Short mmCIF file of C-alpha atoms (C1' of nucleotides) in Angstrom, two decimals:
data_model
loop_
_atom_site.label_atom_id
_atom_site.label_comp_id
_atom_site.label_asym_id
_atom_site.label_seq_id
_atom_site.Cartn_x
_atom_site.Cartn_y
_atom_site.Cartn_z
CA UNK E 1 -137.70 -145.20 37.76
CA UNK E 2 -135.06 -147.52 39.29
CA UNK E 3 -137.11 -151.23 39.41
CA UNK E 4 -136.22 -153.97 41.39
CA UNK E 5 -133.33 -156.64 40.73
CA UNK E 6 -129.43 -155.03 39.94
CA UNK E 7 -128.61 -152.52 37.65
CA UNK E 8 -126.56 -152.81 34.72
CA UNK E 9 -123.07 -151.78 34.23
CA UNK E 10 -120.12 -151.48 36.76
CA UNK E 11 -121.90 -152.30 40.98
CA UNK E 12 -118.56 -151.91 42.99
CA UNK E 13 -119.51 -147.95 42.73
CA UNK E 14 -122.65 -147.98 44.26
CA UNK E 15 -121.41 -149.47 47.87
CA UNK E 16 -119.04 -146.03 47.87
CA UNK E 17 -121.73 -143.80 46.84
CA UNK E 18 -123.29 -144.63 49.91
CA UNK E 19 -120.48 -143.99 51.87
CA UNK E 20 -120.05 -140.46 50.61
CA UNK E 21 -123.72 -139.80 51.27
CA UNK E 22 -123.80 -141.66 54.87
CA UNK E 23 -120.57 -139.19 55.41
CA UNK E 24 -121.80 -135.60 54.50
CA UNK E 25 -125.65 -136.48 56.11
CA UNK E 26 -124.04 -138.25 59.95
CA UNK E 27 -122.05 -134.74 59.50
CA UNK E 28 -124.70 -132.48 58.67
CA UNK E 29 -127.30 -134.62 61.14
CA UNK E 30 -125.48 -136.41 64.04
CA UNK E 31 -125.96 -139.80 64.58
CA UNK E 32 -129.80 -140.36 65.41
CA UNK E 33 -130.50 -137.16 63.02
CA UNK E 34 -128.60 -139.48 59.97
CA UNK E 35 -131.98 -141.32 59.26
CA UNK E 36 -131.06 -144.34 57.31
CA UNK E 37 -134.10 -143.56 54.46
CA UNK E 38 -132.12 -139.89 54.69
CA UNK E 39 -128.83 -141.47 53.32
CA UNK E 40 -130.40 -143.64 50.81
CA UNK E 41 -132.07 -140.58 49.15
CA UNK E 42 -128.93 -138.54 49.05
CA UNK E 43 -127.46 -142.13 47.71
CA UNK E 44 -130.14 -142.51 45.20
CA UNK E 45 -130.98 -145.74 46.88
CA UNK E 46 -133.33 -147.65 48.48
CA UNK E 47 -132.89 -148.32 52.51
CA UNK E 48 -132.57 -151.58 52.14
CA UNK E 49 -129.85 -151.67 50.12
CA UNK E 50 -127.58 -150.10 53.18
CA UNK E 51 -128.49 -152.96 55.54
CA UNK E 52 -127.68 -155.00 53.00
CA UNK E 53 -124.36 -153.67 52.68
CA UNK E 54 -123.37 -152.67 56.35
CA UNK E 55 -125.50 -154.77 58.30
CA UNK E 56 -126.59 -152.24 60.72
CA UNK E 57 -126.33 -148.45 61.60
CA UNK E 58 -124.10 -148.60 64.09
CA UNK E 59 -121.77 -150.63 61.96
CA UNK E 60 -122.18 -147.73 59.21
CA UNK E 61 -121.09 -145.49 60.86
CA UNK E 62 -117.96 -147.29 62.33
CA UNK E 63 -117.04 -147.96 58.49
CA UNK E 64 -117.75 -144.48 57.63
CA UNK E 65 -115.38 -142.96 60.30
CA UNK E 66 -112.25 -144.80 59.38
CA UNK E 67 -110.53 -141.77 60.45
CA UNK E 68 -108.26 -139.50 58.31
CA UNK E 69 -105.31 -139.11 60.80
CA UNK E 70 -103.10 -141.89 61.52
CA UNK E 71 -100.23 -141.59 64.00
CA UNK E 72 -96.78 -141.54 61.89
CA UNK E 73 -98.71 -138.82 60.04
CA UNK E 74 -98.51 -136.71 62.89
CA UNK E 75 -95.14 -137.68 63.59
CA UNK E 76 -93.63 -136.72 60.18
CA UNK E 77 -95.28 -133.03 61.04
CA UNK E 78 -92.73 -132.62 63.14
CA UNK E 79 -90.00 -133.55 60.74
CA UNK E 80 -86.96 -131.17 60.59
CA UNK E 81 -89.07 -128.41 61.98
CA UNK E 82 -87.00 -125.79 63.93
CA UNK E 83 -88.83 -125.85 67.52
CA UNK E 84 -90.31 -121.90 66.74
CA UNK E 85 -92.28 -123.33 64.06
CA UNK E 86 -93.89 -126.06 66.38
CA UNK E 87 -97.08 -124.11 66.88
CA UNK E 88 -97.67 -123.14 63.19
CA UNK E 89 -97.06 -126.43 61.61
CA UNK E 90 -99.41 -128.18 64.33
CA UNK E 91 -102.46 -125.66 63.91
CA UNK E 92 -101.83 -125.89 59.81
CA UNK E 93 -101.78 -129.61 59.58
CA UNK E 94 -105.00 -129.83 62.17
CA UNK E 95 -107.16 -127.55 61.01
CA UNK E 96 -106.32 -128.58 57.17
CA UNK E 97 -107.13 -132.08 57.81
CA UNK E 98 -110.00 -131.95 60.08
CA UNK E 99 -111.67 -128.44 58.88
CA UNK E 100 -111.84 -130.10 55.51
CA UNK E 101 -114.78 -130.23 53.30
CA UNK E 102 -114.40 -134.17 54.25
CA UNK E 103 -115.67 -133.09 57.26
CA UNK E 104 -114.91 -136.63 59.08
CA UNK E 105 -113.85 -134.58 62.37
CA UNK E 106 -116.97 -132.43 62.22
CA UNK E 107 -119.35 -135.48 61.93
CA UNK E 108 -118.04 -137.30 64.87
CA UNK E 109 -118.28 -134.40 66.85
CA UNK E 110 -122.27 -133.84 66.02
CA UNK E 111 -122.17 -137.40 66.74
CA UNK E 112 -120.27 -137.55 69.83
CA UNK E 113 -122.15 -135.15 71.37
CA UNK E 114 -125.44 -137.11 71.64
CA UNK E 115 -124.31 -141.15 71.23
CA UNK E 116 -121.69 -142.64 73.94
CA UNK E 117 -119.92 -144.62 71.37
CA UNK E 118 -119.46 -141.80 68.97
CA UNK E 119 -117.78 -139.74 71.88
CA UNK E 120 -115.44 -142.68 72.77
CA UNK E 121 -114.71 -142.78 69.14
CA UNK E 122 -113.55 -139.38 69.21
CA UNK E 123 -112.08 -139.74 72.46
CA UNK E 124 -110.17 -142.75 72.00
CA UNK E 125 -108.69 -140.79 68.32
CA UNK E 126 -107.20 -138.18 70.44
CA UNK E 127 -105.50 -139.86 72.26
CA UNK E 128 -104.30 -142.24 69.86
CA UNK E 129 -103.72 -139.84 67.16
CA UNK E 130 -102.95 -136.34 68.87
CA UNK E 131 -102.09 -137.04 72.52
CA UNK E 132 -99.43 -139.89 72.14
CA UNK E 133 -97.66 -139.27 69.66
CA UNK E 134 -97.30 -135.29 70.12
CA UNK E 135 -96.71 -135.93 73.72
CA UNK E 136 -94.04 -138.42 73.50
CA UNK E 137 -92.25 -135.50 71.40
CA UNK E 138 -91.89 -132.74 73.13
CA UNK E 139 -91.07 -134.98 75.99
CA UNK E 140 -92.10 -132.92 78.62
CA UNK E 141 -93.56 -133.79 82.00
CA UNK E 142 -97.03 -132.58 81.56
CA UNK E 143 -97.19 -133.33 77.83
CA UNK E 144 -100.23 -135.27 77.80
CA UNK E 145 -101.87 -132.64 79.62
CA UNK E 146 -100.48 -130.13 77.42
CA UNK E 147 -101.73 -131.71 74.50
CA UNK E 148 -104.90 -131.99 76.25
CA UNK E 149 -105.37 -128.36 75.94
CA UNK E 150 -104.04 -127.89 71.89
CA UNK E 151 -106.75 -130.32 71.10
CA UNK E 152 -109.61 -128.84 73.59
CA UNK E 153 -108.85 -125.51 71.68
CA UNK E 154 -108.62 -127.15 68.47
CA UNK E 155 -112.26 -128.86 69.11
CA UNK E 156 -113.65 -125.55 69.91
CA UNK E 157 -112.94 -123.61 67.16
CA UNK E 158 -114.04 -126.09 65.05
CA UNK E 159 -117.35 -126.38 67.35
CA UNK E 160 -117.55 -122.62 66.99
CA UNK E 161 -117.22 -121.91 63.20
CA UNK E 162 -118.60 -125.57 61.74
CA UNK E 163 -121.29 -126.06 63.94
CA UNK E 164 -122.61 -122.86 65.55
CA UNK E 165 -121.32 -120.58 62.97
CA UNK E 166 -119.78 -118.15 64.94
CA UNK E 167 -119.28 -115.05 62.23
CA UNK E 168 -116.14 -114.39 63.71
CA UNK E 169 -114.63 -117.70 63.08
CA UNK E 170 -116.20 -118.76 59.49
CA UNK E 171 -115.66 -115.11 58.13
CA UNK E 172 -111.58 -116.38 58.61
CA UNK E 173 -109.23 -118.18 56.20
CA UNK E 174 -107.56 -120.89 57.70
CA UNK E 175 -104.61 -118.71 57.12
CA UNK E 176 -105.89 -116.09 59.27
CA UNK E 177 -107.25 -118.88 62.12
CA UNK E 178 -103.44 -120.74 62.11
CA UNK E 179 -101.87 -116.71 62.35
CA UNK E 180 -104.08 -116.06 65.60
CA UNK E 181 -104.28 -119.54 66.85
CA UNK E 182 -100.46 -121.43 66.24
CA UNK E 183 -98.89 -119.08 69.10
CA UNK E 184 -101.26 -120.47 71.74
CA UNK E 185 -100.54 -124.25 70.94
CA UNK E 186 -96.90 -123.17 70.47
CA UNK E 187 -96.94 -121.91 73.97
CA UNK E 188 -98.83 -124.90 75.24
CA UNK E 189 -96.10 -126.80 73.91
CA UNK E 190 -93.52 -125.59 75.10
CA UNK E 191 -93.93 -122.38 77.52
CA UNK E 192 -93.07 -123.75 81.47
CA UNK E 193 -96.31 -123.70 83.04
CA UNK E 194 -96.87 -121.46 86.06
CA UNK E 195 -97.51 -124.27 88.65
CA UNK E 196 -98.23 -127.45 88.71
CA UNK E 197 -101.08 -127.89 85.65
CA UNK E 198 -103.20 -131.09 86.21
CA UNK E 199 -103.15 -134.52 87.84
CA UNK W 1 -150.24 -146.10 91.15
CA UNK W 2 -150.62 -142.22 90.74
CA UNK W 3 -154.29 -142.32 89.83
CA UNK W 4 -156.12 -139.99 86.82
CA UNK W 5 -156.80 -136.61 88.00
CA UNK W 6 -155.06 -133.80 90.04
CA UNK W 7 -152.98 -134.78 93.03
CA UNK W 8 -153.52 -133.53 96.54
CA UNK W 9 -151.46 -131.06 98.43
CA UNK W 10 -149.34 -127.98 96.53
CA UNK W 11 -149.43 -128.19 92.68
CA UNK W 12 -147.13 -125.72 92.15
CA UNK W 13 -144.19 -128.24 92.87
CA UNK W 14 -144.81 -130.55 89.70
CA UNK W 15 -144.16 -128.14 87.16
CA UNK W 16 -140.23 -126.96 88.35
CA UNK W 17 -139.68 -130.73 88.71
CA UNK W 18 -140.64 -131.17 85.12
CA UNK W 19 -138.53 -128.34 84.37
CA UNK W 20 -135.54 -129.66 86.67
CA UNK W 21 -136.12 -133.80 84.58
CA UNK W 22 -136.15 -131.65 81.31
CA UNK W 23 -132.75 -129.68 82.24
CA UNK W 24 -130.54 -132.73 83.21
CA UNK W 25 -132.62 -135.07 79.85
CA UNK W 26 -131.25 -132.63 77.83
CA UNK W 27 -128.11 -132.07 79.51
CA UNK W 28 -127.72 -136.00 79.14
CA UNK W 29 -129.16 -136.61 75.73
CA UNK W 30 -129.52 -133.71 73.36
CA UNK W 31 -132.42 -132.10 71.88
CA UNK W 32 -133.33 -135.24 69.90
CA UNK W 33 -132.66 -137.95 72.76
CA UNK W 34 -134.26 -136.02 75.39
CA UNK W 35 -137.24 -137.95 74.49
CA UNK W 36 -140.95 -136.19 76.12
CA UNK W 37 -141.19 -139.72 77.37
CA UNK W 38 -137.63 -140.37 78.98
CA UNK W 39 -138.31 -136.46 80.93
CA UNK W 40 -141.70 -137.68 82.07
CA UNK W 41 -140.48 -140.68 83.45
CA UNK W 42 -137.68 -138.62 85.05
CA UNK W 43 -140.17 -136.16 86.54
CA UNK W 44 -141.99 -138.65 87.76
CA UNK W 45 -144.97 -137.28 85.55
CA UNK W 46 -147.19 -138.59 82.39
CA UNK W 47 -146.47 -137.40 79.20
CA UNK W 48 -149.58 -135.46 78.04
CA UNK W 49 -148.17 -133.18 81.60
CA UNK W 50 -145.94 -131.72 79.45
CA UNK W 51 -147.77 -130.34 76.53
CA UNK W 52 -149.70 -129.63 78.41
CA UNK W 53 -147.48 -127.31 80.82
CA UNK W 54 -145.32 -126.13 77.95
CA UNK W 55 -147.19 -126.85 74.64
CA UNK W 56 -144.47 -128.43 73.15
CA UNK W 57 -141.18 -129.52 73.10
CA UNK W 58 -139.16 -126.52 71.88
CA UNK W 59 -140.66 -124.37 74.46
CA UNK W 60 -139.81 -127.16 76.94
CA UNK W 61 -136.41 -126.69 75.97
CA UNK W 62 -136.42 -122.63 75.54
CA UNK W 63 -138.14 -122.54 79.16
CA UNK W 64 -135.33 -124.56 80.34
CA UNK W 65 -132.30 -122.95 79.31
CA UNK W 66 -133.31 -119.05 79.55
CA UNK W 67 -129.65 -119.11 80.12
CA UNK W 68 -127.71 -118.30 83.16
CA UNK W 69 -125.62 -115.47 82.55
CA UNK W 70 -126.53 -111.92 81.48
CA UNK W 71 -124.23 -109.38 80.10
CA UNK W 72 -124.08 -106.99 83.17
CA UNK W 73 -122.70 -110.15 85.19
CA UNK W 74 -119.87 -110.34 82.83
CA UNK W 75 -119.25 -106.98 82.88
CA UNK W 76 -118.97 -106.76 86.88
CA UNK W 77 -116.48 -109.25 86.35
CA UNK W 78 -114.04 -106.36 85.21
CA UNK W 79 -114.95 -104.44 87.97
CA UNK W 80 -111.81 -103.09 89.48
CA UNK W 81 -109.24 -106.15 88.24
CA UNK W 82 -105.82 -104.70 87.20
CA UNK W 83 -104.73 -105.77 83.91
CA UNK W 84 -102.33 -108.73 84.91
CA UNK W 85 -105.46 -110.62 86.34
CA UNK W 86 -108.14 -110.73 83.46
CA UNK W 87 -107.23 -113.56 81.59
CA UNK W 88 -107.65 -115.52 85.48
CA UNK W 89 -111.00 -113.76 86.04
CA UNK W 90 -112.58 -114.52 83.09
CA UNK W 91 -111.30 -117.86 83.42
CA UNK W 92 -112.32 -118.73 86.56
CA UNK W 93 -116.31 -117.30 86.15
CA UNK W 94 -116.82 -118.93 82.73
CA UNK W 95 -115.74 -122.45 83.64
CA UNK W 96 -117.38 -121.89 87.28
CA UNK W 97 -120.67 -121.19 85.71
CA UNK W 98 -120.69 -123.24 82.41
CA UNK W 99 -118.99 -126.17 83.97
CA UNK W 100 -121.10 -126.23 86.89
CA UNK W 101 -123.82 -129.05 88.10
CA UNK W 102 -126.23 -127.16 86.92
CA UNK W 103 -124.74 -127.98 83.05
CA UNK W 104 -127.03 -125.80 80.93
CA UNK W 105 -124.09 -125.38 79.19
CA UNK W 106 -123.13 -128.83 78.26
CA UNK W 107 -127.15 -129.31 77.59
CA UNK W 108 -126.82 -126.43 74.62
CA UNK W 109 -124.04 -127.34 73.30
CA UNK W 110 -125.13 -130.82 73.28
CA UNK W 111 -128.23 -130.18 71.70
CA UNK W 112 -126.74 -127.38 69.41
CA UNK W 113 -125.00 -129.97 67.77
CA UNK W 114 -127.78 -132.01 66.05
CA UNK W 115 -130.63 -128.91 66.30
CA UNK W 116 -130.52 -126.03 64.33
CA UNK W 117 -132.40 -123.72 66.92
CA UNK W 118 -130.33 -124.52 69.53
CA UNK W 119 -127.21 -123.76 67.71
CA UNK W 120 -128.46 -120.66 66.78
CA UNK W 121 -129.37 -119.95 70.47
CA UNK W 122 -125.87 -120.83 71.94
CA UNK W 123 -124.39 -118.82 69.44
CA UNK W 124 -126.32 -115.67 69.97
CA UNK W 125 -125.97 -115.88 73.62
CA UNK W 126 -122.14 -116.02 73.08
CA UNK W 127 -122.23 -113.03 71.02
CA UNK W 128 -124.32 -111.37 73.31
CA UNK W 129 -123.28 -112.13 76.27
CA UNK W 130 -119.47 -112.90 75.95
CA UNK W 131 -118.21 -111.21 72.81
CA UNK W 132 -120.07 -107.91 72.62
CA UNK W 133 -119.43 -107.23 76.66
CA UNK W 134 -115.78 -107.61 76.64
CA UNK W 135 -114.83 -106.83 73.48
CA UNK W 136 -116.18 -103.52 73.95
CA UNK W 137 -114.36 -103.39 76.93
CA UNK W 138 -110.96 -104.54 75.91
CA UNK W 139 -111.44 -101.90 72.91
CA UNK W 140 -108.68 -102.96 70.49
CA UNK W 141 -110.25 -102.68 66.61
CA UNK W 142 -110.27 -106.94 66.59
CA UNK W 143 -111.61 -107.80 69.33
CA UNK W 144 -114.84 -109.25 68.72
CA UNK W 145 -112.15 -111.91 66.80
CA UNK W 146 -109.72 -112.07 70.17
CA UNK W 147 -113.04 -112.73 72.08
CA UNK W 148 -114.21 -115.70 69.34
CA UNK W 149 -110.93 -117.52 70.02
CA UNK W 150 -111.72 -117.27 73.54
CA UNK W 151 -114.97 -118.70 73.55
CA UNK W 152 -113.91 -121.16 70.98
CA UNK W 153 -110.86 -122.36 73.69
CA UNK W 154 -113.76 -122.40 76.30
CA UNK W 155 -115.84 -124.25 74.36
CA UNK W 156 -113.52 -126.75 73.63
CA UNK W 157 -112.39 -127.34 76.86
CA UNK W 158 -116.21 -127.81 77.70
CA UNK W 159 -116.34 -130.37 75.16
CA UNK W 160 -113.12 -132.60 75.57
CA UNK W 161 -113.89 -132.85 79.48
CA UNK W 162 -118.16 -132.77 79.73
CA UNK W 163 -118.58 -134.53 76.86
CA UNK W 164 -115.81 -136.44 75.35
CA UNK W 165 -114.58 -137.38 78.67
CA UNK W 166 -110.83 -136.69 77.91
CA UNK W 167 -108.96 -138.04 81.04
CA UNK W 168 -106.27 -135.31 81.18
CA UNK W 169 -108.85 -133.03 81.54
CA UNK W 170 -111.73 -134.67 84.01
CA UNK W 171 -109.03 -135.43 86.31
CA UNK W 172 -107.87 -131.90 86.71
CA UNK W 173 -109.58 -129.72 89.66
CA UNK W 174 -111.05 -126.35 88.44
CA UNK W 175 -108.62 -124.35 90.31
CA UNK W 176 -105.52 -126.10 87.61
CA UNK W 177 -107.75 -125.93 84.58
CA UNK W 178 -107.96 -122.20 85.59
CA UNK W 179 -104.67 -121.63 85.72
CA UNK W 180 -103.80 -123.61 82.49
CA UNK W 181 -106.01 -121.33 80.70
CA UNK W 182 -105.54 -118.36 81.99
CA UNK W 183 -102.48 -116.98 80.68
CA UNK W 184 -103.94 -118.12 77.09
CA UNK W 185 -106.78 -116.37 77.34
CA UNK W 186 -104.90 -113.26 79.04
CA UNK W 187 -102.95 -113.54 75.72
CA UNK W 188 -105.99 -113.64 73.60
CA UNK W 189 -107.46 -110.29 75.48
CA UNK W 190 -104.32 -108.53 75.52
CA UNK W 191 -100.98 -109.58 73.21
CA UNK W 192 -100.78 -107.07 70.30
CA UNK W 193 -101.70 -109.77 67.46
CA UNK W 194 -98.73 -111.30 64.89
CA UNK W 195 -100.49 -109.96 61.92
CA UNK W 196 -104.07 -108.99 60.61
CA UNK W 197 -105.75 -111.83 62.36
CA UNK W 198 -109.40 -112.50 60.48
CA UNK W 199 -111.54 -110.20 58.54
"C1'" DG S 1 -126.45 -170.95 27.76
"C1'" DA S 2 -127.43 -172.65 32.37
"C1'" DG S 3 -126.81 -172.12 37.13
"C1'" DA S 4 -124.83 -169.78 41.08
"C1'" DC S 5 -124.63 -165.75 43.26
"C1'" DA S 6 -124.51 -160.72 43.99
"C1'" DA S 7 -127.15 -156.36 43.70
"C1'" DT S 8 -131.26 -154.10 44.30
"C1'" DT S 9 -136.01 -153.00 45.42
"C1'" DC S 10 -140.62 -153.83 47.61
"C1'" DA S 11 -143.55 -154.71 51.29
"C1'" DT S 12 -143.97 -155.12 55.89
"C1'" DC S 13 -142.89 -155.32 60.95
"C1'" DA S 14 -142.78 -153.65 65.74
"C1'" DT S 15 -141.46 -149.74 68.11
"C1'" DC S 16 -141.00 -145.09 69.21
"C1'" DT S 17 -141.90 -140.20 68.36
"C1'" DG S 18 -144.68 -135.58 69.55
"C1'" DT S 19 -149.25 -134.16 70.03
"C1'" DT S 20 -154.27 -133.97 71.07
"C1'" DG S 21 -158.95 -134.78 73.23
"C1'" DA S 22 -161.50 -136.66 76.66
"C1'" DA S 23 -162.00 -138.19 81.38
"C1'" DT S 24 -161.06 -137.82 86.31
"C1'" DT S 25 -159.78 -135.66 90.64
"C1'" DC S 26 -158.55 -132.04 93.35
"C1'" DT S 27 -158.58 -126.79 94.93
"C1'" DA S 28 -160.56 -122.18 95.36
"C1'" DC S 29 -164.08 -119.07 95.41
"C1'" DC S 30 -168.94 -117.56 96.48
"C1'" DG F 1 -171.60 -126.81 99.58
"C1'" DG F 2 -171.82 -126.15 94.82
"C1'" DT F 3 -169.43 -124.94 90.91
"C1'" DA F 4 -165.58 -123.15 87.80
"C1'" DG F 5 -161.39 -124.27 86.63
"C1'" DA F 6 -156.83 -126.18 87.14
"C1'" DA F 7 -153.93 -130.47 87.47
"C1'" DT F 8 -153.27 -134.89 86.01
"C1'" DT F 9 -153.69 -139.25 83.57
"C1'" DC F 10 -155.48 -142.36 79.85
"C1'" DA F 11 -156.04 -143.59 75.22
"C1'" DA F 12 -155.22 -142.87 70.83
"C1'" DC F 13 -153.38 -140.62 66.53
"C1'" DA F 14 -150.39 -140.32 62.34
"C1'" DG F 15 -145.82 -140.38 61.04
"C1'" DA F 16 -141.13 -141.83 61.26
"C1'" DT F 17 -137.53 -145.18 62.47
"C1'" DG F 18 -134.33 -149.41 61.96
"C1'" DA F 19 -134.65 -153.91 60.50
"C1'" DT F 20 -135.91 -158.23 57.85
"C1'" DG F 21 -137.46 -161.59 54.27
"C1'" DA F 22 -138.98 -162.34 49.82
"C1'" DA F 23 -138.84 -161.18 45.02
"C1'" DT F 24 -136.53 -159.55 40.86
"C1'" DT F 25 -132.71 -158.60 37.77
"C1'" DG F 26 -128.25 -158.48 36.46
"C1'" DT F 27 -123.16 -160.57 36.08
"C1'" DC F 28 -119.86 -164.28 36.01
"C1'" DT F 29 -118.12 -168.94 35.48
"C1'" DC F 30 -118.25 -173.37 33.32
#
DNA sequence: GAGACAATTCATCATCTGTTGAATTCTACC
DNA sequence: GGTAGAATTCAACAGATGATGAATTGTCTC
């Protein structure tokens, strides 16, 4: 149907139509699973057209993972909360943002798991996004370590009900995951550890 | 140099070191990365070996991870361990055995996250063999849920360190990740919940 | 309205994928 | 010691992959 040379009307929409495609298939596929031909079907578009736009795959997927979080977000979480309320607000605001039908968090993690620069990706968020700035507020010691372990728990439930569908996990509201899950980062945040917790 | 045609001396060697390339390929690469190529090469072997050992390249990767733990080894775990300890037992044998070397862990979930199957397998074999042992043994009316979060935490854990390569956590020694998580996870199996926790 | 340029597709490339069939070399049994 | 069969490699396959260059069609500016 569509025939060679540019299409009429307004063009600027076409370059973020295959963005939203290139997002939901690198989540649903991982990175090497993400064909390119894959994301110009679900963009009604042909292949070509993506190199065109984003030079390479690689570089796709860099400009599709422009990521959702950005530090003074997380700071203003913590805004006038009473310290009892650490745990809830932290699981709430995580799991809203990254459990989200964008999905962002969900495709780097399929991604991460099989391409090296995906995983530092990820990696290199955390620490930027979750670890320092959470860290250098409850001004502990061991905060970064701390942290660590919100976001490892975080990850997993997320691994556990997005990607291997654990029934127990998807057949929860978020409501129901930030009620059983808030008390255990409130704890890591602020319980004294028994000894001495990591290097 | 190694010539058409069977080799001399004991033949039964080849195939476990096929088996042994295909583990620690996977482990490295994922389902779709652990190329049939990249294993031979690693085993030291020509392709056509393969199919021709295992037919093809699911089996490969069934074959390989007919998985470590079984749901009487779980259960011994319980054996005789007053209350105050659990959350440290189970601890300490899941991240001994899924963290270990031998990474058959870290190869499922890697692969689980781009391949269907393997997500499927990973999460029956937590159900099986995590969730419906000691939830039946805690016996509170949610605890396949309390069990989920468990796994989940594992899981995550798994994921930051193995595969993400979070430095808080690779740094850290078994014996302090153990006792990080432990209380949590004591917690998890034991703490009367806040409110209904999932459905 | 002509010319510059952007948007879009088409055709094609070299490379890699999993799998299969035939050929060769060894071992085990009679 | 001859022969059945297993172990192993070689060669080749059809299909998919990311990338590139040329061709076509629209929009915008003067």
């Amino acid at each position: 149907m569509t025939r060679t040379g540019r299409r009429p009307g307004d063009s600027s929409i076409t370059r973020s139509e295959v963005l939203e495609a290139a997002r939901s298939t690198f989540a649903e596929f991982g990175y090497e699973g993400a064909t390119l031909r894959r994301i110009a079907t679900a963009a009604g578009v042909d292949v070509a057209l993506i190199s065109h736009y984003f030079g390479n795959k690689e570089d796709l997927f860099i400009a599709v993972h422009d990521l959702p979080i950005n530090p003074s977000d997380v700071a203003d979480v913590f805004d006038g909360v009473d310290d009892d309320a650490i745990g809830d607000r932290v699981a709430r605001f995580l799991l809203g943002v990254l459990a989200a039908d964008n999905s962002a968090a969900i495709s780097l993690m399929r991604a991460a798991s099989t391409n090296a620069s995906a995983a530092a990706m990820l990696r290199e968020f955390i620490d930027r996004t979750l670890i320092d700035p959470i860290a250098a507020m409850i001004d502990v010691p061991d905060g970064r370590e701390r942290v660590a372990l919100v976001a490892s728990h975080l990850l997993g439930v997320l691994f556990a009900r997005d990607i291997l569908g654990v029934r127990e996990l998807t057949s929860a509201s978020i409501d129901e995951l930030v009620d059983a899950i808030g008390p255990t980062i409130h704890r890591y945040l602020t319980e004294p550890t028994r000894s001495t917790t990591a290097a």
